[in-house]
JSON list of C-alpha atoms in Angstrom, two decimals:
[
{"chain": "A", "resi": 1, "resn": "UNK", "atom": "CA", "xyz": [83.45, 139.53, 33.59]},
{"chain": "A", "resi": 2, "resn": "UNK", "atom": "CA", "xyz": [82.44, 142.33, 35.72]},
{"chain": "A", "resi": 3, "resn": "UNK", "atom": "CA", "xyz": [79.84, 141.79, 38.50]},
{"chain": "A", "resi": 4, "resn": "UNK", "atom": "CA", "xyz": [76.51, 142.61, 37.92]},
{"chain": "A", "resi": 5, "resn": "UNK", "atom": "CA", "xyz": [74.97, 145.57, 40.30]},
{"chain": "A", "resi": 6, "resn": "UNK", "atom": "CA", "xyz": [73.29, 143.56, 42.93]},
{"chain": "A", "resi": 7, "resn": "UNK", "atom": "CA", "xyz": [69.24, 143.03, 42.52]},
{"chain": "A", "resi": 8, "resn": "UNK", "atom": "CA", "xyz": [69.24, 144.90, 39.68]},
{"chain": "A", "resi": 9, "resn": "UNK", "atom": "CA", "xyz": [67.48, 141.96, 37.44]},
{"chain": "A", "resi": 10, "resn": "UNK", "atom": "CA", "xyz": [65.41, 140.60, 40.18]},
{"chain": "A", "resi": 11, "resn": "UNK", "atom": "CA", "xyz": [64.35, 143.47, 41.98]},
{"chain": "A", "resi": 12, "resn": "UNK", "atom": "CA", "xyz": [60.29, 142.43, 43.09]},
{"chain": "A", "resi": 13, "resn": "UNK", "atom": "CA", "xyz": [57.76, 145.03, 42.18]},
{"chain": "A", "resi": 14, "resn": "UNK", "atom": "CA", "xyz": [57.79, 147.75, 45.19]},
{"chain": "A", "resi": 15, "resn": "UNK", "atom": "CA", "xyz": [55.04, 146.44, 47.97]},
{"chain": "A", "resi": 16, "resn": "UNK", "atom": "CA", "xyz": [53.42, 149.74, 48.59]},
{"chain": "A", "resi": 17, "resn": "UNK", "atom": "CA", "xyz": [52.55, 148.22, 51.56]},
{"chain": "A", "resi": 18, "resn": "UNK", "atom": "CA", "xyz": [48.83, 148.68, 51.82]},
{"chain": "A", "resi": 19, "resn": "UNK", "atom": "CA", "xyz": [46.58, 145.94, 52.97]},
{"chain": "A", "resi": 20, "resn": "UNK", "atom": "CA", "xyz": [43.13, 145.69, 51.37]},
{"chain": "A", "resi": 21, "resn": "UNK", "atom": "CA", "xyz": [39.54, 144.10, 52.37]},
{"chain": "A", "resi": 22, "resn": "UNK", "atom": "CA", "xyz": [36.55, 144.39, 49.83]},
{"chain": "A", "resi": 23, "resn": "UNK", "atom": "CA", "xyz": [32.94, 144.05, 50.74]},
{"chain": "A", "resi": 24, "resn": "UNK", "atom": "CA", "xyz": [29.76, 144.29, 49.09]},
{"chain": "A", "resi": 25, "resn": "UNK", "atom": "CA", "xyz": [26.83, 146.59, 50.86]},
{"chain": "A", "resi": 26, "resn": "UNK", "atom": "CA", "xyz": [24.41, 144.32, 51.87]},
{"chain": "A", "resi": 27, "resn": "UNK", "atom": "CA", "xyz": [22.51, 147.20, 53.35]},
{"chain": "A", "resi": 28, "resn": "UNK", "atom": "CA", "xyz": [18.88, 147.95, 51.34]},
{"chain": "A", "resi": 29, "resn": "UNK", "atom": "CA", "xyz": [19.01, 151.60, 51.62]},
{"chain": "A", "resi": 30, "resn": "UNK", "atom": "CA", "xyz": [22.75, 151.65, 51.24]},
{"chain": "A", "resi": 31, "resn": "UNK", "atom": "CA", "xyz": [25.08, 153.41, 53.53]},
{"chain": "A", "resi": 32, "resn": "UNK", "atom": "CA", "xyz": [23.35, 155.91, 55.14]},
{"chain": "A", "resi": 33, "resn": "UNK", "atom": "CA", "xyz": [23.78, 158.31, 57.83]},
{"chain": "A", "resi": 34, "resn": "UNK", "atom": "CA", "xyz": [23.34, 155.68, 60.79]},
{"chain": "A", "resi": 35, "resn": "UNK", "atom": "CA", "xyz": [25.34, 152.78, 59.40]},
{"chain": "A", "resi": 36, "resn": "UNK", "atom": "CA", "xyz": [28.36, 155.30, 58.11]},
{"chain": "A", "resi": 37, "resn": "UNK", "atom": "CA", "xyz": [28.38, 156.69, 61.27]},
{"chain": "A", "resi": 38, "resn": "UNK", "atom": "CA", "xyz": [28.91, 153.19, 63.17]},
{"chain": "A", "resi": 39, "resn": "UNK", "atom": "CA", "xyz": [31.60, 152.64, 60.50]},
{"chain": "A", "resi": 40, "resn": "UNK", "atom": "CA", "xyz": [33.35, 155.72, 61.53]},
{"chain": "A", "resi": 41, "resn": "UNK", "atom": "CA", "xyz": [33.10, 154.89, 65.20]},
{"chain": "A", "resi": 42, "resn": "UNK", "atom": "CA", "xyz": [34.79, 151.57, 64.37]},
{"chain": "A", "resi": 43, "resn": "UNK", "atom": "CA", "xyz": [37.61, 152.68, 62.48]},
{"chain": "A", "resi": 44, "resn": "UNK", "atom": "CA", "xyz": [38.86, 155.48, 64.67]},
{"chain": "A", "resi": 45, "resn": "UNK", "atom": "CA", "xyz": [40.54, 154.14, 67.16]},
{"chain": "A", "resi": 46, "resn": "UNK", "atom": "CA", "xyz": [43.02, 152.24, 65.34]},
{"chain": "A", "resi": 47, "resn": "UNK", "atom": "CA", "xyz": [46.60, 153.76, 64.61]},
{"chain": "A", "resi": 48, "resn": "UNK", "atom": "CA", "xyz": [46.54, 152.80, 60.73]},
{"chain": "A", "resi": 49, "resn": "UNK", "atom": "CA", "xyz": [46.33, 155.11, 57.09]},
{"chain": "A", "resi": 50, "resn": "UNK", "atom": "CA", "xyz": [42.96, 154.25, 55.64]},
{"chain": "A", "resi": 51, "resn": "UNK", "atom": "CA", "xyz": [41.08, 155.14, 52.93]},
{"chain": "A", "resi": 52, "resn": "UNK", "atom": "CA", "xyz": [37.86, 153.60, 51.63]},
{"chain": "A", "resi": 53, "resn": "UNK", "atom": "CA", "xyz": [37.61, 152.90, 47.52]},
{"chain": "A", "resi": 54, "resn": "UNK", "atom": "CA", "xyz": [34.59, 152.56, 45.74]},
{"chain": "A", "resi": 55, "resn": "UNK", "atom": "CA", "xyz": [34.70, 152.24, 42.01]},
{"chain": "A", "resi": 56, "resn": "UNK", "atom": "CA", "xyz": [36.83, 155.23, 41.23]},
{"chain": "A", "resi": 57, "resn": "UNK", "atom": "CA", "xyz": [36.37, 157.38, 43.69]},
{"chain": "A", "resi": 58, "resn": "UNK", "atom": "CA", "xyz": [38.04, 157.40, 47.41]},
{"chain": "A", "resi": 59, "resn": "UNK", "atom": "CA", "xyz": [37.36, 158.69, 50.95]},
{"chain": "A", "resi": 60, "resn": "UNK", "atom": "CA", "xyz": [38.44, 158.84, 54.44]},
{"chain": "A", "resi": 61, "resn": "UNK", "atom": "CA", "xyz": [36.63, 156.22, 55.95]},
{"chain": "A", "resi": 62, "resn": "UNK", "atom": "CA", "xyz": [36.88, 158.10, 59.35]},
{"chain": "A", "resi": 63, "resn": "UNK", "atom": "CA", "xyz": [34.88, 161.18, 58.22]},
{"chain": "A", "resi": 64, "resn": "UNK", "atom": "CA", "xyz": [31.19, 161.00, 57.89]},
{"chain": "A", "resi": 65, "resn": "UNK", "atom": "CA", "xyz": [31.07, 163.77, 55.45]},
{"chain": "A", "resi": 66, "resn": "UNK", "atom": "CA", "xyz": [33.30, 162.57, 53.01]},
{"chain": "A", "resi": 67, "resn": "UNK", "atom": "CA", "xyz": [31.50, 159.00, 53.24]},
{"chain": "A", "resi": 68, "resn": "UNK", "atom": "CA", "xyz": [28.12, 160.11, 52.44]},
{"chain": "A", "resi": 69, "resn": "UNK", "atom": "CA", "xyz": [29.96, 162.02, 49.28]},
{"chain": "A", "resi": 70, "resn": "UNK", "atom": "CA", "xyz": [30.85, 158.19, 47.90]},
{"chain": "A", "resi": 71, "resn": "UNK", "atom": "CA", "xyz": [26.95, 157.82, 47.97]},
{"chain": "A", "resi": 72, "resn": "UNK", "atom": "CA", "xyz": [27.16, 153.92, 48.42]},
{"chain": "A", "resi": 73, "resn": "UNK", "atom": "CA", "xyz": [24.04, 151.90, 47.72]},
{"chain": "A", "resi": 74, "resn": "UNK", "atom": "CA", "xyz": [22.84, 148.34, 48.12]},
{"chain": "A", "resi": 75, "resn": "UNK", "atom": "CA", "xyz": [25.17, 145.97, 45.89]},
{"chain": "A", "resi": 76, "resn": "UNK", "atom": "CA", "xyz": [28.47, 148.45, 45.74]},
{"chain": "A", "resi": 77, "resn": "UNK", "atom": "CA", "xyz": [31.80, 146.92, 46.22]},
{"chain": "A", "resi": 78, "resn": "UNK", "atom": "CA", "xyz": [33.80, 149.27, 48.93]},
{"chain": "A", "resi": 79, "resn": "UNK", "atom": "CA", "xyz": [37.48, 148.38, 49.38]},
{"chain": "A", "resi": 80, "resn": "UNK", "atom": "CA", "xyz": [39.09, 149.56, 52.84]},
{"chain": "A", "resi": 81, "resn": "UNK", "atom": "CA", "xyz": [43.21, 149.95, 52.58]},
{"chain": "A", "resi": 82, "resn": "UNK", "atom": "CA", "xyz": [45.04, 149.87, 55.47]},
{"chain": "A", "resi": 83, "resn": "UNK", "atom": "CA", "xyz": [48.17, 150.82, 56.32]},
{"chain": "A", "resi": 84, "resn": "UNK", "atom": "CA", "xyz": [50.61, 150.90, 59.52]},
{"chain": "A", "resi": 85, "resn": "UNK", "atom": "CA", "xyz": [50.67, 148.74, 62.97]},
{"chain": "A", "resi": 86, "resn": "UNK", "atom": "CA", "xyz": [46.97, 148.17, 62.85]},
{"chain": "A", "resi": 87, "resn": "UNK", "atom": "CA", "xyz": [46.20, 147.84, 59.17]},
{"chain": "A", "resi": 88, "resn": "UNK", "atom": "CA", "xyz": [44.85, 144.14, 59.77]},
{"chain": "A", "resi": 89, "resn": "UNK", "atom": "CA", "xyz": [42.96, 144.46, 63.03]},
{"chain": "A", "resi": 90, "resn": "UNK", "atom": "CA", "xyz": [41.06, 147.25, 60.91]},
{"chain": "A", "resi": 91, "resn": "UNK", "atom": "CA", "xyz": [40.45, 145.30, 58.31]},
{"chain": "A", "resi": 92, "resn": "UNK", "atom": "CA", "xyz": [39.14, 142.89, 60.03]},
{"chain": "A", "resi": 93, "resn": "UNK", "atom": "CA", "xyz": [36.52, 144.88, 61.97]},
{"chain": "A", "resi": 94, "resn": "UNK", "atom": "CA", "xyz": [35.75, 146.20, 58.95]},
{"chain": "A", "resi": 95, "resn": "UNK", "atom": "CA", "xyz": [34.74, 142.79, 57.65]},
{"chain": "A", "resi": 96, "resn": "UNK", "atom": "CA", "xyz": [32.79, 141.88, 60.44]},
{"chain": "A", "resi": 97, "resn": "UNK", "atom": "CA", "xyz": [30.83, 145.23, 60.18]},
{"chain": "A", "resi": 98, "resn": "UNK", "atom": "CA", "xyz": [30.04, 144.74, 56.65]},
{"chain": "A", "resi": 99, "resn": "UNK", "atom": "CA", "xyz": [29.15, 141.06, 57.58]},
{"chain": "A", "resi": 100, "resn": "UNK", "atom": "CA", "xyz": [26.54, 142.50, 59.65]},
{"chain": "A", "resi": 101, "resn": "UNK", "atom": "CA", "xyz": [25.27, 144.84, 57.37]},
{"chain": "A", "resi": 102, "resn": "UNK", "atom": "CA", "xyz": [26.98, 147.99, 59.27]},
{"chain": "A", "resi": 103, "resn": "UNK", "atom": "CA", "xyz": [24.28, 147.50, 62.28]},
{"chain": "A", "resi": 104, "resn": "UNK", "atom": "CA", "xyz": [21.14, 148.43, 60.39]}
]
């Protein structure tokens, strides 16, 4: 018979190749100007595509404006996607941020 196109069948589902923590805000007053700010801080220097998820809306993690617009409160789930060389490193900061409440 003839040969089969190659991977055609088993082809995995595309990775889209972003990397994902998710937290829940500890934080009583939710995330508010001092402990977005000290999320921003952390997140900029690292060379990876992030955005921030909460529920359905999304945001650039690295602006302060756009992260008071997600209006996150006490008990929210936030998921952080990373993508690129530093995607876990991020992640990982991020974790330990959230761990500690964001520094309030």
């Amino acid at each position: 018979g003839k040969a089969e196109p190659e991977g055609v069948e088993a082809a995995p589902a595309p990775d889209d190749g972003w990397l994902r923590c998710e937290v829940v805000v500890d934080n009583p007053h939710g995330l508010h100007v001092r402990p977005a700010a000290r999320l921003v801080a952390t997140l900029k220097p690292f060379a990876a595509e992030l955005k921030l998820q909460k529920g359905d809306k999304e945001a650039n993690p690295r602006s302060l404006t756009r992260l008071a617009m997600l209006n996150v409160r006490q008990g929210d789930t936030l998921t952080l996607l990373a993508r690129g060389k530093d995607a876990n490193a991020a992640l990982t900061c991020f974790q330990q941020l959230a761990d500690e409440r964001f520094g309030d």
